[in-house]
Structure formats: structure tokens, C-alpha cells
Short mmCIF file of C-alpha atoms in Angstrom, two decimals:
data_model
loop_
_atom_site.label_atom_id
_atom_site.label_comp_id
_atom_site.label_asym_id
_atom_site.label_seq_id
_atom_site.Cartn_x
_atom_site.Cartn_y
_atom_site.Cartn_z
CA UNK A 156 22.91 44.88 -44.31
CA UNK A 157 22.20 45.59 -40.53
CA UNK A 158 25.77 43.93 -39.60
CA UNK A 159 27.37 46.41 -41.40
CA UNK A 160 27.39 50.24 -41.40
CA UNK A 161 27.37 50.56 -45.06
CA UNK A 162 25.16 53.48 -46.54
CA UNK A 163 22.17 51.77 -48.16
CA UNK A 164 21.54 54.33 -51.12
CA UNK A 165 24.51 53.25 -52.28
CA UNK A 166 25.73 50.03 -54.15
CA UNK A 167 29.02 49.05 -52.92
CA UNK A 168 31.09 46.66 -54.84
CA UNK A 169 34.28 47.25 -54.00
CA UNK A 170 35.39 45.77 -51.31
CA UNK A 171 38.91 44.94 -52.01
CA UNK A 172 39.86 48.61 -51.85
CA UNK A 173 39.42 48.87 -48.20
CA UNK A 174 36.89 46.18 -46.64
CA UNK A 175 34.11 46.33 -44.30
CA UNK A 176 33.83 46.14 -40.71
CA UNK A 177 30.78 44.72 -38.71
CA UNK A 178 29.26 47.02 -36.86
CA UNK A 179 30.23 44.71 -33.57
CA UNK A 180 33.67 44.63 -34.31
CA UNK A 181 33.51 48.24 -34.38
CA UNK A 182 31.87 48.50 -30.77
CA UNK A 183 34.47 45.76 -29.45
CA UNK A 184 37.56 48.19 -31.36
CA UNK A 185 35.73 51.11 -29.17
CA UNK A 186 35.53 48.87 -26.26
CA UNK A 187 39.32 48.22 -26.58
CA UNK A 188 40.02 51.87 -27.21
CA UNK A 189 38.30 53.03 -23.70
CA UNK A 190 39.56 50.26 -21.81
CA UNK A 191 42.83 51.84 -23.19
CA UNK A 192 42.59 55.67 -22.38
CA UNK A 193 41.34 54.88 -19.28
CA UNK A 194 45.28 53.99 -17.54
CA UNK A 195 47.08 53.75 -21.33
CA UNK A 196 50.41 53.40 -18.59
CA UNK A 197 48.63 49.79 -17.33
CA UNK A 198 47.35 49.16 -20.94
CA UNK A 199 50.53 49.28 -22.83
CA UNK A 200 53.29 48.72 -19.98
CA UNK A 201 51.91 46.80 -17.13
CA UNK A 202 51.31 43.40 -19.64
CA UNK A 203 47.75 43.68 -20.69
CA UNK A 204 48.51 45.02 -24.26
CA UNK A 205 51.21 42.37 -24.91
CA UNK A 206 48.92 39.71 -23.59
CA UNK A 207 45.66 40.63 -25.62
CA UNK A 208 48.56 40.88 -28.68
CA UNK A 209 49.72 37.49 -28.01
CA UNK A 210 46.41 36.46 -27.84
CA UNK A 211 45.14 37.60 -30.97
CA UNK A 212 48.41 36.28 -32.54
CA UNK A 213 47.33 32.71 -31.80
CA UNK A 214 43.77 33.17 -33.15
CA UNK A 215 45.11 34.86 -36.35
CA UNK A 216 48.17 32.31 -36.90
CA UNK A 217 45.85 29.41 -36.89
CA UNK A 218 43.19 31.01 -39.16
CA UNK A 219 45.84 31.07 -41.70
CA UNK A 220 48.04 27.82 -40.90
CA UNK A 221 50.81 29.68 -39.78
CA UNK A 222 52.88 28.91 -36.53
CA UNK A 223 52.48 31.86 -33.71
CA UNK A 224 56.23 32.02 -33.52
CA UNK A 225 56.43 33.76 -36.86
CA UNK A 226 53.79 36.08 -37.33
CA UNK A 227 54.00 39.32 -36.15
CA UNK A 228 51.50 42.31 -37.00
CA UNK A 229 51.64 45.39 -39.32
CA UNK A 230 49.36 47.88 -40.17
CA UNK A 231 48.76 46.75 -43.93
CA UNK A 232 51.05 44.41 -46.47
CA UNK A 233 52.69 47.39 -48.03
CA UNK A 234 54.20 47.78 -44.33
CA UNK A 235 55.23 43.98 -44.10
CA UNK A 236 56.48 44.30 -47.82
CA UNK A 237 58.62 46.87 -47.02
CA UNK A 238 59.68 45.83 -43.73
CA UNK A 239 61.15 42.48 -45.83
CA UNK A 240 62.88 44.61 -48.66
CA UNK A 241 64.70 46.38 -46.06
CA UNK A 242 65.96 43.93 -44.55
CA UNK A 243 67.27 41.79 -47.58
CA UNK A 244 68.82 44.88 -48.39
CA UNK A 245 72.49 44.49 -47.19
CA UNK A 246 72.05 40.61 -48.73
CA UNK A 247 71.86 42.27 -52.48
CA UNK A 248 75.07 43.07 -54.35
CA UNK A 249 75.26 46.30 -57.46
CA UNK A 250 73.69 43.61 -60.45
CA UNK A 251 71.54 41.63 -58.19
CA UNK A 252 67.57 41.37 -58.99
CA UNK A 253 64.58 41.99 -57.79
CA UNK A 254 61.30 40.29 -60.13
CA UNK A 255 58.14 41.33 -59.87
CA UNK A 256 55.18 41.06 -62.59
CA UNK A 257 53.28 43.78 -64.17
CA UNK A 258 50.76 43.33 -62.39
CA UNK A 259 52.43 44.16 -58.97
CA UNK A 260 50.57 46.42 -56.75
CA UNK A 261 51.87 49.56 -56.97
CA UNK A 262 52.61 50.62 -54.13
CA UNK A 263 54.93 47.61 -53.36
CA UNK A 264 56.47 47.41 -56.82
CA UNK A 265 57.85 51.00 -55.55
CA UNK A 266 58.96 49.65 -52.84
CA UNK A 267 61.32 47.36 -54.92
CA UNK A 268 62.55 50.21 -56.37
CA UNK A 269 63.17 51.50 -53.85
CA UNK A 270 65.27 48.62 -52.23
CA UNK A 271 66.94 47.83 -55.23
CA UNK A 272 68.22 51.25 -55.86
CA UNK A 273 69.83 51.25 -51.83
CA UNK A 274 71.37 48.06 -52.84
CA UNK A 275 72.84 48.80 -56.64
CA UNK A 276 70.29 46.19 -57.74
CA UNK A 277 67.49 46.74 -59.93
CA UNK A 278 64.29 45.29 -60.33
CA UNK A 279 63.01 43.38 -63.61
CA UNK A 280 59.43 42.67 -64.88
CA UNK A 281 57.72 39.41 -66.14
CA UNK A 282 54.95 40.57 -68.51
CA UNK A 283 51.88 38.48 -67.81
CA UNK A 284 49.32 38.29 -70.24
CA UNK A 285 45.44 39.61 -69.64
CA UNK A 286 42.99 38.34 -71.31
CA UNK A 287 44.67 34.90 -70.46
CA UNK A 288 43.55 31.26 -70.99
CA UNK A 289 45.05 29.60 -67.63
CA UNK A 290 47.13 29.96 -65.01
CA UNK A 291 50.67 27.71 -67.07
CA UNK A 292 50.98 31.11 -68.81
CA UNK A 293 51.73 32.46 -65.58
CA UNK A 294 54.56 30.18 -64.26
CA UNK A 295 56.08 30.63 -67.87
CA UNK A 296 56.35 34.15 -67.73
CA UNK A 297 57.77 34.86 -64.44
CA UNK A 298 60.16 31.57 -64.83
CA UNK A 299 61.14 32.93 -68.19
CA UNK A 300 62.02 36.09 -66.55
CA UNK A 301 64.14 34.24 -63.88
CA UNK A 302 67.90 34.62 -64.28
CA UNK A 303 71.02 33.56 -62.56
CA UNK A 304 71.04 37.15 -60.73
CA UNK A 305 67.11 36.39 -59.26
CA UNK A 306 67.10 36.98 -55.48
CA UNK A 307 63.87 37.79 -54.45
CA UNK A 308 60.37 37.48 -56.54
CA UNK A 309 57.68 39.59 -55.34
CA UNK A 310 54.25 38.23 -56.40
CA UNK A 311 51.09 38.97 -55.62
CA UNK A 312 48.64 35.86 -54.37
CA UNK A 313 45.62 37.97 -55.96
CA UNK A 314 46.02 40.84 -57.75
CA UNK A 315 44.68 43.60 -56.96
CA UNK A 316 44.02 45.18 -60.18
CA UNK A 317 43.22 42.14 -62.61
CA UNK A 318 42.00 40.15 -59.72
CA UNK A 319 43.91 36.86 -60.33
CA UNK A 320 44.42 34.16 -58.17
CA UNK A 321 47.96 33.79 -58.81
CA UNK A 322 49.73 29.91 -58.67
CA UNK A 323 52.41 31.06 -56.27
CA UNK A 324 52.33 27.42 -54.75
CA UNK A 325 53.87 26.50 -58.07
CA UNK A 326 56.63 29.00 -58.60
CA UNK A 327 57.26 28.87 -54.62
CA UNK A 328 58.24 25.17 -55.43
CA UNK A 329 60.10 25.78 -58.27
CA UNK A 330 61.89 28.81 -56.74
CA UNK A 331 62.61 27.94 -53.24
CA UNK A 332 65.08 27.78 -51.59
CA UNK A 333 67.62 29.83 -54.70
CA UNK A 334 64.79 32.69 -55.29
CA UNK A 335 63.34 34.32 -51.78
CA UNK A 336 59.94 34.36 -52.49
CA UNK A 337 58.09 37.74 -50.64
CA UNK A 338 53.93 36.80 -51.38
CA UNK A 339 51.92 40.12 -51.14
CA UNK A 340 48.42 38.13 -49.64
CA UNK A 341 46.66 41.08 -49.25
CA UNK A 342 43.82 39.58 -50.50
CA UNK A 343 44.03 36.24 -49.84
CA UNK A 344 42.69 35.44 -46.50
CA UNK A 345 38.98 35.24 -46.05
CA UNK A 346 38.81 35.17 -49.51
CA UNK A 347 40.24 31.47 -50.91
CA UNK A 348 42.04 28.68 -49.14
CA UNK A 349 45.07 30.03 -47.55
CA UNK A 350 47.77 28.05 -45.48
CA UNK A 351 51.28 30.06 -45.47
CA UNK A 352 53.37 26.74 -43.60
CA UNK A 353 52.35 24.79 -46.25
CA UNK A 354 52.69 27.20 -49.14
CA UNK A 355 56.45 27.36 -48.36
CA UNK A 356 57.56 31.24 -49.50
CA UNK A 357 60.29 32.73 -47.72
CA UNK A 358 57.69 35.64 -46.46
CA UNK A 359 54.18 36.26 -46.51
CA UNK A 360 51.99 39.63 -45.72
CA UNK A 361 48.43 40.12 -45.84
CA UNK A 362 45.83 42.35 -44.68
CA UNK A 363 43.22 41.26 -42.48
CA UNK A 364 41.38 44.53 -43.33
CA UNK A 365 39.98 43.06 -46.50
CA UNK A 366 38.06 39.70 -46.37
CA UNK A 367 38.91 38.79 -42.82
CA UNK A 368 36.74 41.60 -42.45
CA UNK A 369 38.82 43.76 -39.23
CA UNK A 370 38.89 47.37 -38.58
CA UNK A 371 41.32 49.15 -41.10
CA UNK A 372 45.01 48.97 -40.38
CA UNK A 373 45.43 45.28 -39.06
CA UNK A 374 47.62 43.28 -40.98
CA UNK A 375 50.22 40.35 -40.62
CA UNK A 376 54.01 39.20 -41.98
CA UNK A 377 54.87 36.06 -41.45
CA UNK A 378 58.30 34.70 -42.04
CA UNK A 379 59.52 30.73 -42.40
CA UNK A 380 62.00 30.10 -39.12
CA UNK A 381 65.45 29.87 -42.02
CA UNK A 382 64.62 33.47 -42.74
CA UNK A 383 63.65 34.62 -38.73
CA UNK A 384 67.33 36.39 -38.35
CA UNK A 385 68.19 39.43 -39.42
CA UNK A 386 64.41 40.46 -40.20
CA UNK A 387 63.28 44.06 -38.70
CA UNK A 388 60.51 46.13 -38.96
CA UNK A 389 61.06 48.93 -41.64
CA UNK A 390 60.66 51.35 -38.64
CA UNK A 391 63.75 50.42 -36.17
CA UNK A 392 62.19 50.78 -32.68
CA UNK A 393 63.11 49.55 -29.07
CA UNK A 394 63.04 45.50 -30.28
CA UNK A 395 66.06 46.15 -32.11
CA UNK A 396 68.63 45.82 -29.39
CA UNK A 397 65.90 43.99 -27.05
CA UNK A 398 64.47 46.82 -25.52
CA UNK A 399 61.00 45.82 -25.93
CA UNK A 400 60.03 42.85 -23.34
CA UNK A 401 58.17 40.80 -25.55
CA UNK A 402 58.43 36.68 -24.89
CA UNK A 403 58.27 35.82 -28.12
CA UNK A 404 61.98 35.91 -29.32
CA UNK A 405 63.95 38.27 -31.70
CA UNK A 406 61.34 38.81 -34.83
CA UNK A 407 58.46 39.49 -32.44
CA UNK A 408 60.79 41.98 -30.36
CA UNK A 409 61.26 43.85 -33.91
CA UNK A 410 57.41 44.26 -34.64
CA UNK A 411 55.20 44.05 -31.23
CA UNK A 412 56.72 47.53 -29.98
CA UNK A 413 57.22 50.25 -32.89
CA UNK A 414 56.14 53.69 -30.94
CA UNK A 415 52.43 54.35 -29.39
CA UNK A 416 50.23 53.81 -31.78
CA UNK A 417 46.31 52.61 -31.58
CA UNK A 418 46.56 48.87 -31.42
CA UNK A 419 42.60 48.71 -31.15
CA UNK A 420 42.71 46.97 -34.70
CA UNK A 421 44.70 44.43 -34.15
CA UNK A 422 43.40 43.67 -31.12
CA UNK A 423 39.70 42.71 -32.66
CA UNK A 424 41.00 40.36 -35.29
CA UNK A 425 39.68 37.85 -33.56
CA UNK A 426 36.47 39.43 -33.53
CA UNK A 427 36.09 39.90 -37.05
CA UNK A 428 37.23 36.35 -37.74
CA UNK A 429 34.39 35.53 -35.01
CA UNK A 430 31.36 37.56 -36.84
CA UNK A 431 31.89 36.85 -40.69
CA UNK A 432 32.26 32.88 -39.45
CA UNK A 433 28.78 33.15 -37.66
CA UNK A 434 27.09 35.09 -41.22
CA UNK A 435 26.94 31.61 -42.53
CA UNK A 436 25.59 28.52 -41.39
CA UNK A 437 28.52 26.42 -42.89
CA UNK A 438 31.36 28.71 -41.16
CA UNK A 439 34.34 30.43 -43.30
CA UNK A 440 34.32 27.47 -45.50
CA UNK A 441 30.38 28.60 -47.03
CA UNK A 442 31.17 32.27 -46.60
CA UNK A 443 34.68 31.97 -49.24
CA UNK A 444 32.41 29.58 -51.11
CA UNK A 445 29.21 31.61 -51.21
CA UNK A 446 31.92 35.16 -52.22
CA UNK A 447 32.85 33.42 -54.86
CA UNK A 448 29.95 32.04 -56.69
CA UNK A 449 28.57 35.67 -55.78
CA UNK A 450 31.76 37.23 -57.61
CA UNK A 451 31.43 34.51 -60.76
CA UNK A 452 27.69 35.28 -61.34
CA UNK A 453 28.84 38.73 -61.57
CA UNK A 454 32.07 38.78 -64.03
CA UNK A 455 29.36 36.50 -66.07
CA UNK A 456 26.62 39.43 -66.13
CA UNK A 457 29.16 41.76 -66.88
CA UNK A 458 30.93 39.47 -69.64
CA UNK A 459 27.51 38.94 -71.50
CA UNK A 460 26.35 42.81 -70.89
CA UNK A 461 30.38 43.75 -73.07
CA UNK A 462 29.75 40.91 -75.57
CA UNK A 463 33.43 39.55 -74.03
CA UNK A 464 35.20 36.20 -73.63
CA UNK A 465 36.05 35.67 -69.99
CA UNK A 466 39.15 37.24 -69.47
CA UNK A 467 40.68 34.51 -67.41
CA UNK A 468 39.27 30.76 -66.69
CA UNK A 469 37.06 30.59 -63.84
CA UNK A 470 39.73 28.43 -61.08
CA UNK A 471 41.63 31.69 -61.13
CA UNK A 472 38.96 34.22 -59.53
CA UNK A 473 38.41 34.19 -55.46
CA UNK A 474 35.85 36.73 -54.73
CA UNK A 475 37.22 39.85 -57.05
CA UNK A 476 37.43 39.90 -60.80
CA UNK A 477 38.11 42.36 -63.67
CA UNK A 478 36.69 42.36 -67.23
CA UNK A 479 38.56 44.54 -69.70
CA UNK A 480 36.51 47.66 -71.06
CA UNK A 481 36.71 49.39 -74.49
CA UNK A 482 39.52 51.87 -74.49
CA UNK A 483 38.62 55.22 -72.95
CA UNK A 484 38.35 58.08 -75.48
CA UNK A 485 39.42 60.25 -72.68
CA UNK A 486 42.20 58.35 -71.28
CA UNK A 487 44.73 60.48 -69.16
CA UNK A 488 47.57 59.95 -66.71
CA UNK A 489 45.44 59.19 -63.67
CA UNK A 490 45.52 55.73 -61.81
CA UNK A 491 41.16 55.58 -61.93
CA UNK A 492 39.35 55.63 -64.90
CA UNK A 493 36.64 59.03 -65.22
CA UNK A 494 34.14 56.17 -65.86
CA UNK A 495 34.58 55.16 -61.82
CA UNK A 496 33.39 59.24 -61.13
CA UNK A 497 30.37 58.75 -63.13
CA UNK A 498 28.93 54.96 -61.68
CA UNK A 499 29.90 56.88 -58.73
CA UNK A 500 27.91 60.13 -59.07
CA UNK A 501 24.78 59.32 -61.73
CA UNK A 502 24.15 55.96 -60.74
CA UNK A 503 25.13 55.81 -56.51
CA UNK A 504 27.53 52.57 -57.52
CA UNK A 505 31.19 52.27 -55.73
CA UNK A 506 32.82 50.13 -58.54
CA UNK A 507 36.84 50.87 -59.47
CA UNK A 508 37.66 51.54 -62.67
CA UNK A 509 41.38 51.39 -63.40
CA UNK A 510 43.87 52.73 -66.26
CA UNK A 511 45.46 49.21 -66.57
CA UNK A 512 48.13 48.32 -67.93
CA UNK A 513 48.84 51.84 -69.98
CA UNK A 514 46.03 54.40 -71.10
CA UNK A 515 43.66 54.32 -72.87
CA UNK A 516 43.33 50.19 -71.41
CA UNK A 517 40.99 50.02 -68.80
CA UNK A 518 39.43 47.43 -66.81
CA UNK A 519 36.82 47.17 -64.24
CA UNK A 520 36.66 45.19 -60.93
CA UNK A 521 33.90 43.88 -58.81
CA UNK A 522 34.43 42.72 -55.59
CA UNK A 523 32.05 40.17 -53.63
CA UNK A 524 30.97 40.24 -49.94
CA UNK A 525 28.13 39.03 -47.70
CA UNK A 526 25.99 42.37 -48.12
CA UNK A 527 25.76 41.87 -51.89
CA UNK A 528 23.30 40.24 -53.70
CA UNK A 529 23.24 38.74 -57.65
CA UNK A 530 20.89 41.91 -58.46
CA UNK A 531 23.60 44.03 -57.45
CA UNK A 532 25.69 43.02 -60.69
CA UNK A 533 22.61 43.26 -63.06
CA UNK A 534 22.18 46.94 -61.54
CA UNK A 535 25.50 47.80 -62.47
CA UNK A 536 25.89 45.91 -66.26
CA UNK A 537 22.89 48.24 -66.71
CA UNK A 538 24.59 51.58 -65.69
CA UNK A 539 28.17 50.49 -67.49
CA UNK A 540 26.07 49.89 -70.56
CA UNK A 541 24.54 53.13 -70.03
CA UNK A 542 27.48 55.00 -69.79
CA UNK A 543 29.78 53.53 -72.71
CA UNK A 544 26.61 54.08 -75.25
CA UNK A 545 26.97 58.00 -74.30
#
């Protein structure tokens, strides 16, 4: 674990939450940061910040198949989710619709609401079903939900509390061009084969905070060219009447300058994508490879220690996965489970526990990196046992 500053008396298996930086992507972030405060008027006005930005732009947009001219950065996809639902705003009319599924992040399903409520539109749910036996049951539900007032679907490409590897290339083809389709990827890159060009969606976010592996707050939208005007950043800043000199057209204008803020995490992208590529001999390709097998040997320990069926068929897990628990006997209001408090405090194991979809339903979620290890999973199934016999 010596690339990584993780705390070694504890067993960390959640990184989906938040990632993990290598410890020399840290030192380059620093690196960035005193090169920075040293003239911040040269840094951020005399070219070199909008240089090292375009920079990083290129290295990022070609990790995930994406042309340079359409990515801009954000500080997480709930930003670039946002950012998108504003903008489609004045496009929706009272009776319009926004779809998401029930498994929808949180955080951006409010931001539908949000929208939708601006707009006199409202947002509808497609109920998809977990346990589930493959990924058809999927495309039925959210096409089932689809109606002639559909504008926008907002899907998840993983979620993030069942940990499903959604088919969005499916429903993007069967939606596109009628139904905008707005992919949350927070997840997705680093951890499974992502290429947003040929995926096709209207609009894609992700975080490369996750399993790209960069210091937290670095994230990307990218948008197909048809739906380039009219896009802004949720926070209107100097792009928005071309007050920001950036070379890169209108939607880069509306993202590359949105106040001072830290850029240092964007700016080592590149260097993350650079260090988790040289932790395995065969490149990115073994590292999403060796995640997942890592992740499948888990959900298996775990499925054998609850005397379960898998929960979902194997082509639909990257490199997180959930397994469905008893129902708590203590089940409250709150989004985490007590059962995350105590792996957490009697047995020194970071492991989410969530109230999903409606107390007292709970499931639990591993997550897979390069500092795990097979044991890890047998440690926990051994604590979780421990716990639901008390």
C-alpha cells in the first residue's frame, strides 16, 4: 500500500465513495499548488493556467474517447449534471418530463427536481428491479416508462448504490435523438470500458476522482457538438458573454473560467491516469480487469457467507457490487445503515451500508481497488456474519 496514503489498521473497501489518490499525484497537486501561490497573477492570467488546462483536456479526452472540443471540467458529476438541467431548462414546457430510475443517485435525482419544478415539468420514475436476472429487465423498465412527453432520461452508467453496470448503450440507441439522454458516469472511467463518442448520449459527466484515481474534485462533462449551443455552466461566470479568453470556442468559454478556485486537481489528471497505468504490467486494460475479478471474488464470498443468490448476473458488475442484507430490526430514516458504524468501529472495516430502496431494505457495497487483496473480503464476510448473529 506504499503508493497510497491509506491508514493500514484499517480495511478500506469503499472506494466508490470518494477514491484514492497516489501519494505522487498528491506531491505533483502540491507541486502545482506552489508553482501557483508563488505569482497566482502569471498562473491564472498570463496563459500558463489555460495552457496546463488545455493540456490536461487532451490527455483526459482521449482516455475516455471523447473529442477535446467538447469536454470541459467540473468539480464532480453532480456539478456537470446540474450544469445540463439548467440549461435544458427554458427547452421544457408545464407537462414535459424528466425520467430517471430508482436507482438515481440522489443527489442528481434532486437535481431533476429541481429543474423540472423551474420548468412546470415534473420528473417520473422507472422502477428497476434488484435482485435482477439480466440487464433486458432494465431496458424494459425505463422504455416502459417512456412516454410521448419524455425529454430528457437521466441514467446512471453504474449505480452507485446497487452497483450496476447499467446498458445505457442500448437505451441511448433506442432513445436518441427524441429523448436527450444526460449519463451520470461517475463511476465509469477507470473502472470498465468507457468511450462517450461512441456511446452516443446527448451528455456525459463523470468523476475522475473515483477510479481514474485524481485528487478529489476533478471531474468532466462532455457534450455531443448538436447539443454544444446554449450549454452553460450552472454557475454563470465571465464565459457567458465571452469574457473569459479561452481558444476553445463557446462551451469551453462557459466552464474553463468560473471564479478563483484551486485548479490543482484538475491539473494532475494526467498524473493519476499516469500512476494507476504503471501499477500493472498490462496498463489500464489489466488494472479494470484485475478490479474486477478482485470485486467478483468478493460479492461471491459475501453471497456464500448470506446463503444468497447473486443479486444480479456477473456481466453487470465493474469493480463495485451490492448484495442485499436481511432487513434491519432497527431501520430508521437515515441514508447509512447503523450496521456501517459498527464494521466501522468493532472491526476497523470502511464498508457502506445503505437504507436502499425504503427501510428496513438494506444492502451492502464493496468496492475494488489496487490496495485490496481477496483476504480483504473473507475478513469482512467474517465481521458481517458476526454482527447479524448479535
Amino acid at each position: 500500500m506504499t503508493a497510497w496514503l491509506l491508514d493500514p489498521e484499517v480495511l478500506h473497501l469503499n472506494h466508490g465513495s470518494f477514491g484514492a489518490t497516489p501519494a505522487g499525484v498528491l506531491d505533483a497537486q502540491q507541486a502545482i499548488r506552489t508553482r501557483m501561490e508563488a505569482n497566482p497573477t502569471r498562473f491564472f492570467l498570463e496563459g500558463e493556467y489555460q495552457e496546463r488546462l488545455d493540456d490536461t483536456r487532451r490527455a483526459v479526452a482521449q482516455f475516455v474517447g471523447a473529442d477535446p472540443a467538447g469536454l470541459v471540467f467540473v468539480t464532480n458529476a453532480t456539478t456537470g449534471v446540474n450544469s445540463v438541467l439548467r440549461s435544458l431548462e427554458p427547452s421544457l414546457s408545464p407537462g414535459d418530463e424528466i425520467l430517471v430510475t430508482d436507482h438515481e443517485y440522489n443527489a442528481c435525482a434532486n437535481a431533476a427536481v429541481v429543474s423540472a419544478s423551474r420548468a412546470g415539468a415534473v420528473v417520473t420514475t422507472a422502477a428497476v428491479p434488484f435482485p435482477l436476472g439480466d440487464r433486458s429487465e432494465v431496458v424494459d423498465a425505463v422504455l416502459s416508462a417512456v412516454t410521448e412527453r419524455t425529454r430528457i432520461l437521466l441514467i446512471d452508467a453504474v449505480t452507485s448504490a446497487t452497483g450496476l453496470v447499467m446498458p445505457v448503450d442500448e437505451l441511448v440507441a433506442r432513445l436518441e435523438p427524441d429523448v436527450r439522454v444526460l449519463v451520470d458516469a461517475a463511476h465509469a472511467p477507470g473502472m470498465i470500458d468507457f468511450d462517450v463518442t461512441a456511446l452516443g448520449a446527448s451528455y456525459v459527466t463523470a468523476n475522475c476522482h473515483k477510479w481514474m484515481c485524481s485528487a478529489k474534485g476533478a471531474a468532466f462533462l462532455w457534450v455531443r457538438p448538436d447539443r454544444r449551443d446554449g450549454m452553460h455552466h450552472a454557475v454563470v461566470s465571465h464565459g457567458y458573454n465571452g469574457g473569459w479568453p479561452s481558444e476553445g470556442g463557446h462551451l469551453h468559454a462557459q466552464f474553463d473560467w468560473t471564479g478563483t478556485h484551486d485548479p490543482a486537481a484538475w491539473l494532475t489528471i494526467a498524473d493519476a491516469l499516469a500512476a494507476v497505468e504503471a501499477m500493472h504490467p498490462e496498463g489500464w486494460p489489466g488494472v479494470k480487469a484485475a478490479i474486477r475479478e478482485l470485486c467478483l471474488t468478493g460479492r461471491d464470498v459475501l453471497i456464500e457467507a448470506l446463503g444468497i443468490e447473486p443479486p444480479a448476473p456477473a456481466d453487470m458488475i465493474g469493480a463495485i457490487a451490492s448484495v442485499p442484507l436481511p432487513p434491519a430490526g432497527n431501520a430508521g430514516s437515515a441514508i447509512f445503515d447503523p450496521l456501517m458504524a459498527a464494521l466501522r468501529d468493532r472491526h476497523r472495516i470502511e464498508v457502506p451500508v445503505f437504507t436502499w430502496p425504503v427501510p428496513p431494505d438494506r444492502v451492502l457495497r464493496i468496492s475494488a481497488h489496487l490496495y485490496n487483496r481477496s483476504d480483504d473480503y473473507e475478513l469482512l464476510a467474517k465481521a458481517l456474519t458476526t454482527e447479524l448473529a448479535d
